[in-house]
């Protein structure tokens, strides 16, 4: 047992810190800290900044322009970025599609699409879920029929995060309806500027418009946009999901979130003293902090296993469940801490007026609390994760 | 013992439930929330005609109710339908503080809007934390200070404003909204309706604007807040009933893996837990309503017990209902979104879970 990072890892952390101190503007960091919606420009700018340093694709091998970090380095980078309130790297191209193309794409696809992801030429979104296919993803119905050197695609995708910014969508489509659900699915890359693609925004309960419906009507997709083999899409989709689940624990987000709650509780007065000294609030805070402390160590145990080449199994499901519960608890503490000033609805429009309502820190606590209910729903719901954990321990009981 | 509603209250409940079920649809409410006014004057007068406001006043005041059980009956139904109109502000809070019978008549008839401007930017949930000053100046009263998150302020014909007079005690004053020196900075609320920051800059009013005996407001405020807290708890009960009903319906219709998601035991047990807690909430609301007319220390112990339990169960029901729905519950246009927000936001009104736990402990000592 050695609970310390190696000197090389410490040096790497110092390097990341210095980079963030130099390149992350306070404006952008504030926006992230306050949980305000980032514009496409904000994201593009941050991606370009990281790309210039060679750090945009920490998980990619060097041959594709990645930083080729090991699991510990990736963790250090993600943690420092979260604590500095850097924008999250938009995962669809970098964390999801990239690894799939590298493993299953042909040479032409790799050569064409991978550099475009790094350079920001394409903005990708994820077209998996459908109205009828959520947890039961394999039941998806969007149909792709071969017509010469094209597929003709018809169907509807939904919950497409940031699809409004995207020009490309990777989709799971049904190419064979006559076999077992998982065996008739293919993985297609679709240009969203093709005729027949329509994106409709979905307004979420916090007033944000980060997700969309994507309607596909007789969309013609060239066959060279098929990744891997026809009807093997489910394998690639599952491979992608294991990548989606890296950094699933969100330790950095929780650490930054907890600090933010403490700042609120030091300022907010309750019964004549700072809220942080109120024993009821302090107890809530301490309990989450203890949970986070333990979970961060679990996360490191899993990471160091991964760094030594073992693929994480059921542990990533555990980290998903615990990590999201902790983040949601921290969001809950933040809204509690803000007191009555959690009531005003801080719409984007109001941010442009300079009339602040109540303290700055209160402006987005409620929208963030509401928005992050999604954490336990997407990326494989917490119920589905629990099912995986139980099945691993109990076997398939009938 | 008898836990049945009286015949009159049962009738009121039935009428309200039927009326709101047909009129107050999700689409209608979302329209109201998105409107500049933030409430529907039409619904306001319709509900006033059905007796919603009259039920909050006793017969001496021209109403036909006014007790804890009347309040609970009305607000449970308002909650069930997720109503955003300011019945708490005009009908209960301000209505109970006023002593002008002509104004009470107008309130009951649905012709007057009011707001209670008491809390301040730093007072959090502390009723006694008032720094707004009322100074006597040549037979006039001059108000200076700032009031925070004043619900219904923009729509109100009058605001009831609390302030400290010389001698440091709290009085309150009836001030027309368009009085010079009073600035309203309005905004929408997360759970519908509107509120405002009220800035008082040498607001000069007549001495006759004072309501009640100088410096004696705090007691009356506490009594009024107790009634309003019972109203919030009953509203939360109605909201939770809707959240759970929506979830039951959805578990029966949404299919994944070839069967209704309600067939998964993992969800069934959580539904069962919600139903158990809902009965706890129903009981604590009855207890709080039934003790509203008792001595303040007894009354407030029940009121705090109720608000604490509501805070805890409310969070459970809001979060679990969303979770068991999956993504659909995250969308603005789905009924549950508003219901869940309103449940959670009740924890930010008139004292949160921890505030009432602390007060319950103090009152139990
Ligand atoms: C904000 C947001 C962003 C998203 N972004 C994207 C995106 O970019 N691209 C994309 O493709 N998808 C995206 N999703 C979709 C997301 O992956 C789905 O919401 C998720 O898979 C759950 O599906 P569902 O919402 O249809 O819920 P359902 O699958 O209908 O589940 C409803 C409830 O039943 C439970 N349940 C389901 N099956 C079982 C079972 N066997 N046992 C016990 N409980 C069960 C679920 O856990 C849930 O509580 C997003 C979702 C949200 C909310």
mmCIF file of C-alpha atoms in Angstrom, chain A residues 130-137 139 159 202-207 268-273 275 278-281 284 328-329 332 335-347 350 355-359 366 369-374 376-377 381-384 386-387, chain B residues 119-126 129 146-149 183 185-191 197 254-258 266-267 270 311-312 315 318-320 322-333 336-338 340-341 344-349 352-354 357-358 361:
data_model
loop_
_atom_site.group_PDB
_atom_site.id
_atom_site.type_symbol
_atom_site.label_atom_id
_atom_site.label_comp_id
_atom_site.label_asym_id
_atom_site.label_seq_id
_atom_site.Cartn_x
_atom_site.Cartn_y
_atom_site.Cartn_z
ATOM 1 C CA UNK A 130 -35.546 6.684 -29.085
ATOM 2 C CA UNK A 131 -38.946 7.420 -27.580
ATOM 3 C CA UNK A 132 -39.574 3.704 -27.190
ATOM 4 C CA UNK A 133 -35.982 2.628 -26.569
ATOM 5 C CA UNK A 134 -34.431 3.985 -23.379
ATOM 6 C CA UNK A 135 -33.071 1.456 -20.908
ATOM 7 C CA UNK A 136 -34.025 -1.209 -23.422
ATOM 8 C CA UNK A 137 -31.826 0.330 -26.080
ATOM 9 C CA UNK A 139 -35.408 -2.363 -29.010
ATOM 10 C CA UNK A 159 -32.673 13.164 -25.877
ATOM 11 C CA UNK A 202 -36.839 19.794 -25.961
ATOM 12 C CA UNK A 203 -37.136 22.248 -23.085
ATOM 13 C CA UNK A 204 -36.135 20.655 -19.797
ATOM 14 C CA UNK A 205 -37.681 21.347 -16.407
ATOM 15 C CA UNK A 206 -34.941 23.824 -15.519
ATOM 16 C CA UNK A 207 -35.748 25.841 -18.636
ATOM 17 C CA UNK A 268 -25.286 32.798 4.352
ATOM 18 C CA UNK A 269 -26.440 33.719 7.863
ATOM 19 C CA UNK A 270 -28.906 31.550 9.776
ATOM 20 C CA UNK A 271 -30.130 32.585 13.201
ATOM 21 C CA UNK A 272 -27.337 35.099 13.660
ATOM 22 C CA UNK A 273 -24.379 32.972 12.651
ATOM 23 C CA UNK A 275 -24.913 28.620 8.164
ATOM 24 C CA UNK A 278 -25.367 25.475 12.156
ATOM 25 C CA UNK A 279 -25.113 21.910 13.504
ATOM 26 C CA UNK A 280 -27.915 20.593 11.280
ATOM 27 C CA UNK A 281 -26.393 21.931 8.110
ATOM 28 C CA UNK A 284 -25.355 17.188 6.271
ATOM 29 C CA UNK A 328 -26.985 15.097 -6.467
ATOM 30 C CA UNK A 329 -26.688 15.350 -2.698
ATOM 31 C CA UNK A 332 -29.346 19.488 -2.872
ATOM 32 C CA UNK A 335 -30.132 24.779 -2.913
ATOM 33 C CA UNK A 336 -30.810 24.339 0.807
ATOM 34 C CA UNK A 337 -27.951 26.663 1.643
ATOM 35 C CA UNK A 338 -29.266 29.413 -0.606
ATOM 36 C CA UNK A 339 -32.514 29.619 1.413
ATOM 37 C CA UNK A 340 -35.359 31.768 0.010
ATOM 38 C CA UNK A 341 -33.151 33.033 -2.825
ATOM 39 C CA UNK A 342 -33.383 29.576 -4.373
ATOM 40 C CA UNK A 343 -36.930 30.543 -5.390
ATOM 41 C CA UNK A 344 -36.331 33.087 -8.194
ATOM 42 C CA UNK A 345 -36.116 31.511 -11.611
ATOM 43 C CA UNK A 346 -32.848 32.609 -13.159
ATOM 44 C CA UNK A 347 -33.500 32.500 -16.870
ATOM 45 C CA UNK A 350 -32.227 37.760 -16.881
ATOM 46 C CA UNK A 355 -30.059 43.622 -11.663
ATOM 47 C CA UNK A 356 -28.866 40.725 -9.564
ATOM 48 C CA UNK A 357 -31.574 39.145 -7.447
ATOM 49 C CA UNK A 358 -30.057 38.131 -4.180
ATOM 50 C CA UNK A 359 -26.522 36.831 -3.901
ATOM 51 C CA UNK A 366 -32.084 25.464 -8.235
ATOM 52 C CA UNK A 369 -30.326 20.822 -8.722
ATOM 53 C CA UNK A 370 -33.147 20.176 -11.174
ATOM 54 C CA UNK A 371 -30.948 19.639 -14.216
ATOM 55 C CA UNK A 372 -28.723 17.127 -12.466
ATOM 56 C CA UNK A 373 -31.604 14.799 -11.784
ATOM 57 C CA UNK A 374 -30.484 13.558 -15.199
ATOM 58 C CA UNK A 376 -29.065 9.101 -12.320
ATOM 59 C CA UNK A 377 -31.187 8.649 -15.456
ATOM 60 C CA UNK A 381 -29.867 4.543 -15.287
ATOM 61 C CA UNK A 382 -28.950 3.837 -11.695
ATOM 62 C CA UNK A 383 -31.535 1.068 -11.639
ATOM 63 C CA UNK A 384 -29.921 -0.587 -14.634
ATOM 64 C CA UNK A 386 -27.835 -1.839 -9.758
ATOM 65 C CA UNK A 387 -29.223 -4.648 -11.873
ATOM 66 C CA UNK B 119 -38.640 38.793 4.798
ATOM 67 C CA UNK B 120 -35.440 40.670 3.968
ATOM 68 C CA UNK B 121 -32.309 39.775 2.042
ATOM 69 C CA UNK B 122 -30.485 38.484 5.127
ATOM 70 C CA UNK B 123 -33.318 37.241 7.282
ATOM 71 C CA UNK B 124 -33.502 33.773 5.732
ATOM 72 C CA UNK B 125 -36.369 32.113 7.659
ATOM 73 C CA UNK B 126 -36.116 34.192 10.837
ATOM 74 C CA UNK B 129 -35.059 39.566 11.626
ATOM 75 C CA UNK B 146 -35.463 46.271 1.348
ATOM 76 C CA UNK B 147 -37.801 43.303 1.268
ATOM 77 C CA UNK B 148 -36.835 40.026 -0.375
ATOM 78 C CA UNK B 149 -38.652 37.570 -2.627
ATOM 79 C CA UNK B 183 -39.354 50.235 -6.355
ATOM 80 C CA UNK B 185 -37.751 44.524 -9.218
ATOM 81 C CA UNK B 186 -39.845 41.620 -10.439
ATOM 82 C CA UNK B 187 -38.977 38.158 -11.676
ATOM 83 C CA UNK B 188 -40.585 34.763 -12.273
ATOM 84 C CA UNK B 189 -40.295 32.014 -9.678
ATOM 85 C CA UNK B 190 -39.037 28.494 -10.290
ATOM 86 C CA UNK B 191 -42.404 26.991 -9.397
ATOM 87 C CA UNK B 197 -37.423 42.585 -4.536
ATOM 88 C CA UNK B 254 -44.399 2.618 -20.136
ATOM 89 C CA UNK B 255 -42.917 -0.558 -21.513
ATOM 90 C CA UNK B 256 -39.262 -1.543 -21.639
ATOM 91 C CA UNK B 257 -37.879 -5.040 -22.169
ATOM 92 C CA UNK B 258 -41.296 -6.069 -23.395
ATOM 93 C CA UNK B 266 -36.985 -2.602 -7.920
ATOM 94 C CA UNK B 267 -39.554 0.060 -8.798
ATOM 95 C CA UNK B 270 -39.927 2.240 -4.095
ATOM 96 C CA UNK B 311 -39.596 18.670 3.566
ATOM 97 C CA UNK B 312 -38.209 15.170 3.921
ATOM 98 C CA UNK B 315 -37.849 15.518 -1.547
ATOM 99 C CA UNK B 318 -40.236 14.571 -6.111
ATOM 100 C CA UNK B 319 -36.937 12.850 -6.793
ATOM 101 C CA UNK B 320 -38.231 9.296 -6.889
ATOM 102 C CA UNK B 322 -38.762 11.795 -11.630
ATOM 103 C CA UNK B 323 -36.321 8.907 -11.396
ATOM 104 C CA UNK B 324 -38.934 6.228 -11.958
ATOM 105 C CA UNK B 325 -40.226 8.060 -15.015
ATOM 106 C CA UNK B 326 -36.799 8.376 -16.598
ATOM 107 C CA UNK B 327 -36.069 11.133 -19.128
ATOM 108 C CA UNK B 328 -39.691 12.091 -19.818
ATOM 109 C CA UNK B 329 -40.063 13.639 -16.346
ATOM 110 C CA UNK B 330 -37.199 16.008 -17.121
ATOM 111 C CA UNK B 331 -39.243 17.795 -19.778
ATOM 112 C CA UNK B 332 -41.035 21.059 -19.145
ATOM 113 C CA UNK B 333 -44.180 20.030 -20.988
ATOM 114 C CA UNK B 336 -44.666 16.118 -13.288
ATOM 115 C CA UNK B 337 -41.976 18.718 -14.018
ATOM 116 C CA UNK B 338 -44.058 21.512 -12.516
ATOM 117 C CA UNK B 340 -41.972 18.256 -8.630
ATOM 118 C CA UNK B 341 -40.575 21.787 -8.758
ATOM 119 C CA UNK B 344 -39.166 21.117 -3.789
ATOM 120 C CA UNK B 345 -39.686 24.885 -3.704
ATOM 121 C CA UNK B 346 -42.075 24.586 -0.752
ATOM 122 C CA UNK B 347 -38.983 23.687 1.248
ATOM 123 C CA UNK B 348 -37.760 27.234 0.583
ATOM 124 C CA UNK B 349 -40.879 28.946 1.871
ATOM 125 C CA UNK B 352 -37.000 24.638 5.465
ATOM 126 C CA UNK B 353 -36.629 21.096 6.811
ATOM 127 C CA UNK B 354 -33.720 21.945 9.094
ATOM 128 C CA UNK B 357 -36.406 20.510 12.971
ATOM 129 C CA UNK B 358 -34.478 22.982 15.084
ATOM 130 C CA UNK B 361 -36.541 20.564 19.209
#
